[in-house]
Coordinates of N, CA, C and O in Angstrom, one line a residue:
M1 N -14.5 -84.0 69.6 CA -15.1 -83.3 70.6 C -15.9 -82.2 70.1 O -15.7 -81.3 69.5
K2 N -17.1 -82.2 70.8 CA -18.1 -81.3 70.4 C -18.0 -80.1 71.5 O -17.7 -80.4 72.6
C3 N -18.4 -79.0 71.1 CA -18.3 -77.9 72.0 C -19.6 -77.9 73.0 O -20.7 -78.3 72.5
R4 N -19.4 -77.3 74.2 CA -20.5 -77.2 75.3 C -21.6 -76.6 74.9 O -22.7 -76.8 75.3
E5 N -21.6 -75.5 73.8 CA -22.8 -74.6 73.2 C -23.9 -75.4 72.6 O -24.9 -75.3 72.9
E6 N -23.3 -76.9 72.4 CA -24.5 -77.7 71.7 C -25.4 -78.1 73.0 O -26.5 -78.9 72.6
L7 N -25.4 -77.9 74.2 CA -26.0 -78.4 75.5 C -27.4 -77.3 75.5 O -28.4 -78.1 76.2
I8 N -26.9 -76.4 75.0 CA -28.1 -75.1 74.9 C -29.5 -75.7 74.5 O -29.6 -76.2 73.5
D9 N -30.4 -75.4 75.4 CA -31.9 -75.3 74.6 C -32.5 -74.4 73.6 O -32.6 -73.6 74.3
F10 N -32.0 -74.4 72.5 CA -32.4 -73.2 71.7 C -33.7 -73.2 71.3 O -34.2 -72.0 70.7
S11 N -34.7 -73.9 71.7 CA -36.1 -73.8 71.5 C -36.6 -72.8 72.7 O -37.5 -72.0 72.0
C12 N -35.7 -72.3 73.6 CA -36.2 -71.1 74.5 C -35.7 -69.8 73.9 O -35.6 -68.7 74.6
Y13 N -34.8 -69.7 72.9 CA -34.1 -68.7 72.1 C -34.3 -68.3 70.8 O -34.6 -69.1 69.9
D14 N -34.7 -66.9 70.5 CA -34.5 -66.7 69.3 C -33.1 -65.8 69.0 O -32.9 -65.1 69.5
V15 N -32.1 -66.3 68.4 CA -30.9 -65.9 68.1 C -30.8 -65.2 66.7 O -30.9 -65.9 65.6
H16 N -30.1 -64.0 66.6 CA -30.2 -63.1 65.5 C -28.8 -63.1 64.9 O -27.9 -63.0 66.0
K17 N -28.7 -62.9 63.8 CA -27.4 -62.7 63.0 C -26.4 -61.4 63.7 O -25.5 -61.1 63.3
D18 N -27.3 -60.6 63.9 CA -27.2 -59.1 64.6 C -26.3 -59.1 65.8 O -25.7 -58.4 66.3
G19 N -26.3 -60.6 66.4 CA -25.8 -60.5 67.6 C -26.6 -60.5 69.0 O -25.9 -60.9 70.1
T20 N -27.9 -60.3 68.7 CA -28.6 -60.3 70.0 C -29.2 -61.6 70.0 O -29.7 -62.4 69.0
I21 N -30.1 -61.8 71.3 CA -30.4 -63.3 71.4 C -31.8 -62.6 72.5 O -31.7 -62.1 73.5
F22 N -32.5 -63.4 71.9 CA -34.0 -63.1 72.9 C -34.6 -64.3 72.9 O -34.6 -65.4 72.9
S23 N -35.0 -64.2 74.8 CA -35.1 -65.0 75.5 C -36.6 -65.4 75.5 O -37.5 -64.5 75.5
K24 N -37.2 -66.6 75.0 CA -38.6 -66.4 74.9 C -39.5 -67.1 76.1 O -40.4 -66.5 76.2
T25 N -38.7 -67.4 77.0 CA -39.2 -67.7 78.4 C -39.5 -66.4 79.0 O -40.3 -66.3 79.7
I26 N -39.0 -65.5 79.3 CA -39.0 -64.1 79.7 C -39.6 -62.9 78.7 O -39.9 -61.7 79.1
N27 N -39.8 -63.3 77.6 CA -40.3 -62.5 76.5 C -39.4 -61.0 76.4 O -40.1 -60.1 76.2
K28 N -38.1 -61.1 76.4 CA -37.2 -60.1 76.2 C -35.9 -60.5 75.6 O -35.3 -61.6 75.7
E29 N -35.2 -59.4 75.3 CA -33.9 -59.8 74.8 C -32.9 -60.0 76.0 O -33.1 -59.3 76.8
T30 N -32.0 -61.0 75.9 CA -31.0 -61.1 76.7 C -30.1 -59.9 77.2 O -29.8 -59.2 76.3
K31 N -30.1 -59.9 78.6 CA -29.3 -58.3 79.0 C -27.8 -59.0 78.3 O -27.2 -59.7 78.4
I32 N -27.2 -57.3 78.5 CA -25.6 -57.5 77.9 C -24.7 -57.3 79.5 O -25.3 -56.9 80.2
H33 N -24.3 -58.8 79.5 CA -23.6 -58.7 80.9 C -22.0 -58.7 80.5 O -21.6 -59.8 80.1
L34 N -21.4 -57.6 80.7 CA -20.1 -57.3 80.2 C -19.1 -57.9 81.5 O -19.0 -57.2 82.6
M35 N -18.3 -58.8 80.9 CA -17.2 -59.3 81.9 C -16.1 -58.7 82.0 O -15.6 -57.7 81.0
P36 N -15.2 -58.5 82.9 CA -13.9 -57.9 83.2 C -13.0 -58.1 82.2 O -12.2 -57.0 81.5
N37 N -13.1 -59.2 81.4 CA -12.2 -59.5 79.9 C -12.8 -58.7 78.8 O -12.1 -58.9 77.9
G38 N -14.0 -57.9 79.0 CA -14.5 -57.2 77.8 C -15.7 -58.1 76.9 O -16.1 -57.5 76.1
Y39 N -15.8 -59.3 77.3 CA -16.6 -60.2 76.4 C -18.1 -60.1 77.2 O -18.1 -60.2 78.2
V40 N -19.0 -60.2 76.4 CA -20.3 -60.4 76.8 C -20.9 -61.6 77.0 O -20.4 -63.0 76.5
M41 N -21.1 -62.4 78.3 CA -21.5 -63.5 78.8 C -22.9 -63.6 79.3 O -23.4 -62.7 80.0
N42 N -23.8 -64.6 79.2 CA -25.0 -64.8 79.5 C -25.3 -66.1 80.0 O -24.6 -66.9 79.6
G43 N -26.4 -66.5 80.8 CA -26.8 -67.7 81.4 C -27.8 -68.3 80.3 O -28.6 -67.3 79.7
Y44 N -27.4 -69.4 80.0 CA -28.6 -69.9 79.1 C -29.1 -71.6 79.3 O -28.3 -72.2 80.1
L45 N -30.3 -71.7 79.5 CA -30.9 -73.0 79.6 C -30.7 -74.1 78.8 O -30.5 -74.0 77.6
H46 N -30.2 -74.9 79.6 CA -29.4 -76.3 78.6 C -30.8 -77.3 78.5 O -31.8 -77.3 79.2
K47 N -30.6 -78.3 77.6 CA -31.5 -79.3 77.5 C -32.3 -80.0 78.5 O -32.9 -80.7 78.7
D48 N -31.0 -79.9 79.6 CA -31.4 -80.8 81.0 C -31.8 -80.1 81.7 O -32.4 -80.5 83.2
G49 N -32.0 -78.8 81.7 CA -32.9 -77.8 82.4 C -32.1 -77.1 83.5 O -32.7 -76.7 84.2
T50 N -30.8 -77.5 83.2 CA -29.9 -76.5 83.9 C -29.5 -75.2 83.3 O -29.6 -75.2 81.9
N51 N -29.1 -74.4 84.0 CA -28.4 -72.9 83.5 C -27.2 -72.9 83.5 O -26.7 -73.2 84.9
H52 N -26.3 -72.6 82.2 CA -24.9 -72.2 82.6 C -24.6 -71.2 81.6 O -25.5 -70.7 80.8
K53 N -23.6 -70.7 81.8 CA -22.9 -69.3 81.4 C -22.1 -69.8 80.3 O -21.5 -70.6 80.2
H54 N -22.4 -69.0 79.2 CA -21.4 -69.2 77.9 C -21.5 -67.8 77.6 O -22.0 -66.8 77.7
Y55 N -20.2 -67.7 77.0 CA -19.9 -66.3 75.9 C -20.9 -66.0 74.7 O -21.0 -67.2 74.1
R56 N -21.2 -65.0 74.7 CA -22.4 -64.6 73.6 C -22.0 -65.3 72.1 O -22.4 -65.6 71.3
H57 N -20.4 -64.7 72.1 CA -19.9 -64.7 70.7 C -19.6 -66.4 70.5 O -20.1 -66.6 69.2
R58 N -19.5 -67.1 71.1 CA -19.4 -68.8 71.0 C -20.7 -69.3 70.5 O -21.2 -70.1 69.8
V59 N -21.8 -68.6 71.4 CA -23.2 -69.1 71.0 C -24.0 -68.8 69.8 O -24.6 -69.4 69.1
I60 N -23.4 -67.6 69.3 CA -23.8 -66.9 68.0 C -23.3 -68.0 66.8 O -23.9 -68.3 66.1
W61 N -22.1 -68.2 67.1 CA -21.4 -68.8 65.9 C -22.2 -70.1 66.2 O -22.1 -70.6 64.9
Y62 N -22.0 -70.8 67.2 CA -22.5 -72.2 67.2 C -23.8 -72.2 66.6 O -24.1 -73.1 65.9
Y63 N -24.6 -71.3 66.8 CA -26.0 -71.2 66.3 C -26.3 -71.5 64.9 O -26.7 -72.0 64.1
F64 N -25.4 -70.6 64.1 CA -25.3 -70.6 63.1 C -24.1 -71.2 61.8 O -24.6 -71.5 60.9
K65 N -23.3 -71.5 62.6 CA -22.0 -72.2 62.2 C -21.9 -73.7 62.3 O -21.1 -74.3 61.7
G66 N -22.4 -74.0 63.7 CA -21.9 -75.2 64.5 C -21.0 -75.3 65.2 O -20.5 -74.2 65.7
N67 N -20.7 -76.8 65.7 CA -19.2 -76.9 66.5 C -18.2 -75.9 66.0 O -17.6 -75.8 65.2
I68 N -17.4 -75.5 67.3 CA -16.7 -74.9 67.4 C -15.1 -76.0 67.5 O -15.0 -76.8 68.3
P69 N -14.5 -76.3 66.3 CA -13.3 -77.4 66.6 C -12.5 -77.1 68.0 O -12.2 -76.1 68.0
E70 N -11.9 -78.3 68.2 CA -11.2 -78.3 69.2 C -9.7 -77.6 68.9 O -9.4 -77.8 67.7
G71 N -9.5 -76.7 69.8 CA -8.2 -75.9 69.2 C -8.3 -74.6 68.5 O -7.4 -73.8 68.0
Y72 N -9.7 -74.2 68.3 CA -9.9 -73.3 67.6 C -11.0 -72.0 68.5 O -11.5 -72.5 69.5
E73 N -10.9 -70.8 68.4 CA -11.2 -69.8 68.8 C -12.3 -69.0 68.1 O -12.1 -69.0 66.8
I74 N -13.2 -68.0 68.5 CA -13.9 -67.6 67.7 C -13.5 -66.0 67.9 O -13.3 -65.3 69.1
D75 N -13.0 -65.6 66.8 CA -12.3 -64.0 66.8 C -13.2 -63.0 66.4 O -14.3 -63.3 65.5
H76 N -13.2 -61.6 67.1 CA -14.2 -60.7 66.4 C -13.1 -59.9 65.5 O -11.9 -59.3 66.2
I77 N -13.4 -59.8 64.6 CA -12.4 -59.2 63.4 C -12.6 -57.7 63.6 O -11.2 -57.5 63.2
N78 N -13.7 -57.1 64.0 CA -12.9 -55.7 64.3 C -12.3 -55.1 65.6 O -12.3 -54.1 65.9
G79 N -12.1 -56.2 66.5 CA -11.5 -56.1 68.0 C -12.6 -55.8 68.9 O -11.9 -55.5 70.1
D80 N -13.8 -55.4 68.3 CA -14.9 -55.3 69.1 C -15.3 -56.2 70.0 O -16.3 -56.7 69.6
K81 N -15.3 -56.7 71.2 CA -15.4 -57.7 71.9 C -17.1 -57.7 72.3 O -17.7 -58.6 72.6
T82 N -17.9 -56.7 72.0 CA -19.0 -56.7 72.5 C -20.0 -56.7 70.7 O -21.2 -56.7 71.1
D83 N -19.2 -56.5 69.9 CA -19.7 -56.9 68.8 C -19.9 -58.1 68.1 O -19.0 -58.6 67.7
N84 N -20.9 -58.9 68.5 CA -21.1 -60.2 68.5 C -22.0 -60.7 67.5 O -22.4 -61.6 67.0
S85 N -22.2 -59.7 66.3 CA -22.9 -60.2 65.0 C -22.1 -60.8 64.3 O -20.7 -61.1 64.2
L86 N -22.7 -62.0 63.6 CA -21.8 -63.1 62.7 C -21.0 -62.5 61.7 O -20.0 -63.5 61.7
E87 N -21.5 -61.2 61.1 CA -20.5 -61.2 60.0 C -18.9 -60.4 60.9 O -18.1 -60.3 60.3
N88 N -19.2 -60.5 62.2 CA -17.8 -59.9 62.7 C -17.4 -61.2 63.3 O -16.2 -60.7 64.3
L89 N -17.5 -62.2 63.3 CA -16.9 -63.5 64.1 C -16.1 -63.9 63.0 O -17.0 -64.3 61.9
R90 N -15.4 -65.2 63.2 CA -14.5 -66.1 62.5 C -14.1 -66.9 63.4 O -13.7 -66.7 64.4
C91 N -13.8 -68.2 62.9 CA -13.3 -69.1 63.5 C -11.8 -69.8 62.9 O -11.7 -69.5 62.0
V92 N -10.9 -69.2 64.0 CA -9.6 -69.3 63.9 C -8.7 -70.2 64.8 O -9.3 -70.2 66.3
T93 N -7.4 -70.3 64.4 CA -6.4 -70.9 65.6 C -6.4 -69.7 66.6 O -6.4 -68.8 66.4
H94 N -5.7 -70.2 67.8 CA -5.1 -69.2 68.7 C -4.0 -68.1 67.9 O -4.2 -66.7 68.1
K95 N -3.0 -68.8 67.1 CA -2.2 -68.2 66.7 C -2.7 -66.7 65.4 O -2.4 -65.9 65.4
E96 N -3.8 -67.3 65.0 CA -4.4 -66.4 63.8 C -5.4 -65.4 64.5 O -5.3 -63.9 64.2
N97 N -5.8 -65.8 65.5 CA -6.5 -64.7 66.5 C -5.5 -63.6 67.1 O -5.9 -62.6 67.1
Y98 N -4.8 -64.4 67.7 CA -3.5 -63.3 68.1 C -3.0 -62.1 66.9 O -2.5 -61.2 67.2
K99 N -2.7 -62.8 65.9 CA -2.4 -62.1 64.8 C -3.2 -61.0 64.2 O -3.2 -60.1 63.3
N100 N -4.5 -61.2 64.5 CA -5.5 -60.1 64.1 C -5.2 -58.7 64.4 O -4.7 -58.4 65.4
P101 N -5.0 -58.0 63.0 CA -4.6 -56.8 63.6 C -5.0 -55.7 64.6 O -4.5 -54.6 64.9
T102 N -6.4 -55.8 64.8 CA -6.8 -55.0 65.8 C -6.5 -55.4 67.3 O -6.0 -54.7 67.9
T103 N -6.1 -56.7 67.3 CA -5.2 -57.1 68.4 C -4.1 -56.9 68.4 O -3.7 -56.2 69.6
I104 N -3.5 -56.8 67.4 CA -1.6 -56.3 67.8 C -2.0 -54.6 68.0 O -0.9 -54.0 68.6
E105 N -2.8 -54.0 67.3 CA -3.1 -52.5 67.6 C -3.3 -52.1 68.9 O -2.6 -51.1 69.5
K106 N -3.9 -52.7 69.6 CA -4.6 -52.5 70.9 C -3.3 -52.7 72.1 O -3.2 -52.2 72.8
M107 N -2.3 -53.8 71.5 CA -1.3 -54.2 72.5 C -0.3 -53.2 72.2 O 0.8 -53.0 73.3
R108 N -0.1 -52.2 71.3 CA 0.7 -51.2 71.3 C 0.6 -50.0 72.2 O -0.1 -49.5 72.8

């Protein structure tokens, strides 16, 4: 099963490894929409012309690394959910994500 980020029309965006995404249609960097859970989410134009929201860390991962396998998550290595730089992201199981030392430290 493929991930839903593959539906995004990436011809409308410049995606950067530092975690920023530039919209070619509005000629600006996409805004940071911080969700209550701490993650950044944005609306993205899909290939069928509709607009859908996606978590930025998943979009960055998909753009540079490809599909996120079923049962896997994208973890923020340093625990900062707003740091969506590619070097801060890794594809892991839920169990591995939960064992991230920064996650464990925040739960104490």
